[in-house]
């Protein structure tokens, strides 16, 4: 809105029919966020009327801005050297209107003068803008007379005044205007003096060019200040000049009317043609309304090569072209009957012609058309502006305009076409046509809505109503035709499927609506409802109704039917309780009946059971007696009495003495997991193998350590699905370490049980990582302490680990066999054989400290295994790695080449011959602290291996991912997180938009996703970066995480939650007034987080203590009851000493670590005093806030002068668009100021009572626990 006074001043003028006529086309794109909030606007200007800058008709004025500058305040006019407007010929011409009744030049200047600063201009830039306009006024007063050679200025002082404004010499200005450089090169150029008439034309071109530069500059600055990039929604507004028909119509009127013809044709296409096409597309009978198409007049004016503008350009192309020649050519060309819109008048046919527009016939006068159409700047004028002028701003605009035209000409040049490389000269008609075509293309890409502005009279007076004039405007605008279409057509339209689904409840007989298509079913429904057939039509996808009365009748019927169904539902709901009671009673009765019926059965069963027991007892007694007789007759000396007794007891009491027990030294057979073979039902069907299942599982507390040098700690251990995981506790399940048992080996030692990575043999062990990873540093081995377990339990745990490893290897082998493709795709799983993807010789770095290189034959299989052998024969396998747990990394090396005495690089010299030294290439596969280094002197061979390994790793990462490829967690600054589903097309901007919508954040452009790693692994040796909006999370972000996890952790199954995270943070502030409560809370949490992490910067620490006081106030308020809030909050010194680490930056305490104990205590006490002082001032102060919350000041109730800590200078305005993040963190304390202000509304005048027993333990220990108790009292 602030741009309107500026654009109206520069682009509007007084015409015969309008006091404030727009002389250019203005298109606004009002930009909205996803939540419907206006966040900016983009302005496009088209078709500025350039001839008016130097010449206007009688009864009109020039552009408003010239008269406004001449009537500006005295201080402005004196700084610019301006006098009254009558002294300037551009403003004061024949028939110029002195005053405009509805336009106050002085008042409008004040609005424009102030608005320029609001839309991005500085005071210096505004003054330069005024100087350019003053130069146009002064240059318009420069007249010429015949001289010795060509022409010379009538008033030399006027030349000096113009040259001073342009910051050139008077001679340079006169040479550029009164001379023209001719010739084809630097050596053959010469200057030709111009006659006074030609010099005046050059002056007018310079005036128009500078004014256009000013106009384009203003539009560009406004767009840079208020427009935003990539808005969610846009609404465009086009404001353009209307149809013109004066007594004398010249070239500008033809351009304006041509524009209106094109817009009217768009209106016809949109309203008439599309309206009829809808009925034709839906195959609905409809009486079409005839309308008049104006495409023929548009072709007559601008369809090249044979058109009015084309013939005019042809006349300008010849140096000797005249207006009369162009007119004769048009009369001869358009005399054919097909050009019915062109008429040769009977009178004045030597200087006029007539065109029949949609608004009526217009007589055009050809005088001056050739000169107005040329409107070209000579190279001398361009050189004057771009090179000689010391007016930097004007020179910069001129050079930018020339560069823009050159780029546009190059972009439109046909590829492959040879010709001149310079910019071709364009006529005004050609430029106007291109701008109009751009505007029409933009309008056709949008959905149109029209606002028709009708003028009640042509006298420009109130209370005068001209019926004929109004009726003509309605006819010319096409409004009458639209009325006929709506009157003859069917106004109400509804989607067919939705209408049938919504109103089928109204049918009396729903079974009679059965039909093959929705169209037939809708017709049957309308017939049942008794709707008149002449009041509706059923199309393919739409239903056309005559008026809304039919909809109202259908809605009334639907309401009655819905009420009937609601009554039925209510009756069922009332029946539900008795029905449940009945079913419960019936169930009890059936149970009682079943008990009674089973009584007899149970009695018979007991009799049979007693008889069976008696028979078994007698049988065992008989067998024992027989056994005793055999033992008496036996002479075996080994049969002792005890063994005899034991044998008899097993016979008599087998339940008690017949089970064999395994002793403590007994050995169980190791568990072997093999795939189960299953045969199909048909005899000819092939056998297939089912995937093995996991059966071993365990959860509990054990004493263990990670790595050989680790410390034994009690951890919660989980063994399931082939994964061994260690957690801190069993509730939070915060993972400490995890291992995939498929690649591990279990060994039982005297004092410990070790689970160690099995594929580390033969790999190079890296000495030191570049980042700290104490928790995961020795992640290749997990050691369980046997002393903490019983002997039986330790052996059982070892057996469980071995069984789990066997299960994991069986399942893992099955999965990898299933994934084999190619020729093995048709075979059963257990018969598939891995195929070779690539093989060849490479250099491998040996394991050990020095790591020498050896030559090995590498083979890559499609099951994810990379094996290497002694030779190509593959007789002995030297080692193998599972690529799923490795990441590829290229090693960059620098080769030092010595230089000889001549300064040239020396190669390898052998027997006097010089050979070239070629650098090889090295790459590695890294998994945790294990690495496999490979190299080759042939770089091409290494590149082939790297490309193949990258493709293989990309497939293997999908089969064994560390991160869930379907769901991703995004954290907020308050600690909460949201799980977002992922697809292949999920971008960063999609996640940011989803999070803003879910949490009710108004402007998504203010928020961004921050990627956090707990080690410096992001490009640039960083731990955090802002996620671009076009980055694919699944194919880019997660792939980088997978690769980094393998490099850092190696073979694992779970990654710690803090290793890789996405955090939603506020990155800028555009609309601070539109913040929600949720957004304010997130901003405060972000500010406090950055404060603790040391991101908040301040010249002194006073603002840090203020923010700490605000945080304490917020925590205290959350921990208090309503009764406790009746008293004022007052803290004493010494109460916050133990809690300061929760509210002050951590780097402040780290700086005290190396200092003496006494100095540490004194510094902490000083910080405590400052925080307490800030808190007490915060709770005692009274706030007076403006509507915008941009002024917060402290007021003393007693009138005494106090410390103005919360004054306006202390808190800058929060609502600063584009403020840096550091400034936003300083302003985040205003979130708590809102709560403090609400607190003082109720307790402004309360005094602290002497006895406060309920205030004890009110301050929480930490910000995360508002219910924690504080050990000291609060007075």
Coordinates of N, CA and C in Angstrom, one line a residue, residues 88-166:
X88 N 9.0 25.6 -16.6 CA 9.5 24.4 -17.2 C 8.5 24.0 -18.4
X89 N 9.1 23.9 -19.6 CA 8.3 23.7 -20.8 C 7.6 22.3 -20.8
X90 N 8.3 21.3 -20.1 CA 7.7 20.0 -20.0 C 6.3 20.0 -19.3
X91 N 6.2 20.9 -18.3 CA 5.0 21.0 -17.5 C 4.1 22.1 -18.1
X92 N 4.6 23.1 -18.7 CA 3.8 24.2 -19.2 C 3.8 24.2 -20.7
X93 N 2.8 23.6 -21.3 CA 2.6 23.6 -22.7 C 1.3 24.2 -23.1
X94 N 1.0 24.2 -24.3 CA -0.3 24.7 -24.8 C -1.5 23.9 -24.3
X95 N -2.4 24.6 -23.6 CA -3.6 24.0 -23.1 C -3.4 23.2 -21.8
X96 N -2.2 23.4 -21.1 CA -2.0 22.6 -19.9 C -3.0 23.1 -18.8
X97 N -3.5 22.2 -18.1 CA -4.4 22.5 -17.0 C -3.6 22.9 -15.8
X98 N -3.9 24.0 -15.2 CA -3.1 24.5 -14.1 C -3.4 23.7 -12.8
X99 N -4.6 23.5 -12.4 CA -4.9 22.9 -11.2 C -5.9 21.7 -11.5
X100 N -5.8 20.6 -10.7 CA -6.7 19.5 -10.8 C -7.5 19.4 -9.5
X101 N -8.8 19.4 -9.6 CA -9.7 19.6 -8.4 C -9.5 18.4 -7.5
X102 N -9.3 17.2 -8.0 CA -9.2 16.1 -7.1 C -7.8 15.6 -6.8
X103 N -6.8 16.4 -7.1 CA -5.4 16.1 -6.8 C -4.7 17.3 -6.2
X104 N -4.2 17.1 -5.0 CA -3.4 18.2 -4.3 C -2.0 17.8 -4.4
X105 N -1.2 18.6 -5.3 CA 0.2 18.3 -5.5 C 1.0 18.3 -4.3
X106 N 0.8 19.4 -3.4 CA 1.6 19.5 -2.2 C 1.4 18.4 -1.2
X107 N 0.1 18.0 -1.0 CA -0.2 16.9 -0.1 C 0.3 15.6 -0.6
X108 N 0.1 15.4 -1.9 CA 0.6 14.1 -2.5 C 2.1 14.0 -2.4
X109 N 2.8 15.1 -2.5 CA 4.3 15.1 -2.4 C 4.7 14.6 -1.0
X110 N 4.0 15.1 0.0 CA 4.3 14.7 1.4 C 4.1 13.1 1.5
X111 N 3.0 12.6 1.0 CA 2.8 11.2 1.0 C 3.9 10.4 0.3
X112 N 4.3 10.9 -0.9 CA 5.3 10.2 -1.7 C 6.7 10.3 -1.0
X113 N 7.0 11.5 -0.4 CA 8.2 11.8 0.2 C 8.5 10.8 1.4
X114 N 7.4 10.6 2.2 CA 7.5 9.6 3.3 C 7.5 8.2 2.9
X115 N 6.7 7.9 1.8 CA 6.6 6.5 1.4 C 7.9 6.0 0.8
X116 N 8.7 6.8 0.2 CA 9.9 6.4 -0.4 C 10.9 5.7 0.7
X117 N 10.9 6.3 1.9 CA 11.7 5.7 3.0 C 11.1 4.4 3.5
X118 N 9.8 4.2 3.4 CA 9.2 3.0 3.9 C 9.4 1.8 3.0
X119 N 9.6 2.0 1.7 CA 9.7 0.9 0.8 C 11.2 0.6 0.4
X120 N 12.2 1.1 1.2 CA 13.5 0.7 0.9 C 14.5 1.8 0.5
X121 N 14.1 3.0 0.2 CA 15.0 4.1 -0.2 C 15.6 4.7 1.0
X122 N 16.9 5.0 0.9 CA 17.5 5.8 1.9 C 17.3 7.3 1.6
X123 N 17.7 8.2 2.5 CA 17.5 9.6 2.2 C 18.5 10.0 1.0
X124 N 19.6 9.4 1.0 CA 20.6 9.7 -0.1 C 20.0 9.3 -1.5
X125 N 19.5 8.1 -1.5 CA 18.9 7.5 -2.7 C 17.7 8.3 -3.1
X126 N 16.9 8.8 -2.2 CA 15.7 9.6 -2.5 C 16.1 10.9 -3.1
X127 N 17.2 11.5 -2.6 CA 17.7 12.8 -3.1 C 18.2 12.6 -4.6
X128 N 18.9 11.5 -4.8 CA 19.4 11.2 -6.2 C 18.2 11.0 -7.1
X129 N 17.1 10.4 -6.7 CA 15.9 10.2 -7.5 C 15.4 11.6 -7.9
X130 N 15.3 12.5 -6.9 CA 14.8 13.8 -7.2 C 15.7 14.5 -8.2
X131 N 17.0 14.4 -8.1 CA 17.9 15.1 -9.0 C 17.7 14.6 -10.4
X132 N 17.5 13.3 -10.6 CA 17.2 12.8 -12.0 C 16.0 13.4 -12.6
X133 N 14.9 13.5 -11.8 CA 13.7 14.1 -12.3 C 13.9 15.6 -12.6
X134 N 14.7 16.3 -11.7 CA 15.0 17.7 -12.0 C 15.8 17.9 -13.3
X135 N 16.7 16.9 -13.5 CA 17.4 17.0 -14.8 C 16.5 16.9 -16.0
X136 N 15.5 16.1 -15.9 CA 14.5 16.0 -17.0 C 13.8 17.3 -17.2
X137 N 13.4 17.9 -16.1 CA 12.8 19.3 -16.2 C 13.7 20.3 -16.8
X138 N 14.9 20.3 -16.4 CA 15.9 21.3 -16.9 C 16.2 21.0 -18.4
X139 N 16.4 19.8 -18.7 CA 16.7 19.4 -20.1 C 15.5 19.8 -21.0
X140 N 14.3 19.7 -20.5 CA 13.2 20.1 -21.4 C 13.2 21.6 -21.8
X141 N 13.9 22.4 -21.0 CA 14.0 23.9 -21.3 C 15.1 24.2 -22.3
X142 N 15.9 23.2 -22.7 CA 17.0 23.4 -23.6 C 16.5 23.5 -25.1
X143 N 16.6 24.6 -25.7 CA 16.1 24.8 -27.1 C 17.3 25.1 -28.0
X144 N 17.1 24.9 -29.3 CA 18.2 25.0 -30.2 C 17.9 25.9 -31.4
X145 N 18.9 26.5 -31.9 CA 18.8 27.4 -33.1 C 19.8 27.1 -34.1
X146 N 19.6 27.5 -35.3 CA 20.7 27.2 -36.4 C 22.0 27.8 -36.0
X147 N 23.1 27.1 -36.2 CA 24.4 27.7 -35.9 C 25.3 27.5 -37.1
X148 N 26.6 27.7 -36.9 CA 27.5 27.6 -38.0 C 27.5 26.2 -38.6
X149 N 27.5 25.3 -37.6 CA 27.5 23.9 -38.1 C 26.3 23.2 -37.3
X150 N 25.3 22.9 -38.0 CA 24.1 22.3 -37.4 C 23.3 23.2 -36.5
X151 N 23.4 23.0 -35.2 CA 22.6 23.8 -34.3 C 23.4 24.1 -33.1
X152 N 22.9 25.1 -32.3 CA 23.5 25.5 -31.1 C 22.4 25.9 -30.1
X153 N 22.8 25.9 -28.8 CA 21.8 26.2 -27.8 C 21.5 27.7 -27.8
X154 N 20.2 28.0 -27.6 CA 19.7 29.4 -27.5 C 20.2 30.0 -26.2
X155 N 20.2 29.2 -25.1 CA 20.6 29.8 -23.8 C 21.8 28.9 -23.2
X156 N 23.0 29.4 -23.3 CA 24.2 28.7 -22.8 C 24.1 28.4 -21.3
X157 N 23.4 29.3 -20.5 CA 23.3 29.0 -19.1 C 22.5 27.8 -18.8
X158 N 21.5 27.6 -19.7 CA 20.6 26.4 -19.5 C 21.5 25.1 -19.7
X159 N 22.4 25.2 -20.7 CA 23.3 24.0 -20.9 C 24.2 23.8 -19.7
X160 N 24.7 24.8 -19.1 CA 25.5 24.7 -17.9 C 24.7 24.1 -16.7
X161 N 23.5 24.5 -16.6 CA 22.6 24.0 -15.5 C 22.4 22.5 -15.7
X162 N 22.1 22.1 -16.9 CA 21.8 20.7 -17.2 C 23.1 19.8 -17.0
X163 N 24.2 20.4 -17.5 CA 25.5 19.6 -17.4 C 25.9 19.5 -15.9
X164 N 25.6 20.5 -15.1 CA 25.9 20.4 -13.7 C 25.1 19.3 -13.0
X165 N 23.8 19.2 -13.3 CA 23.0 18.1 -12.8 C 23.5 16.7 -13.2
X166 N 23.9 16.6 -14.5 CA 24.4 15.3 -15.0 C 25.8 15.1 -14.7

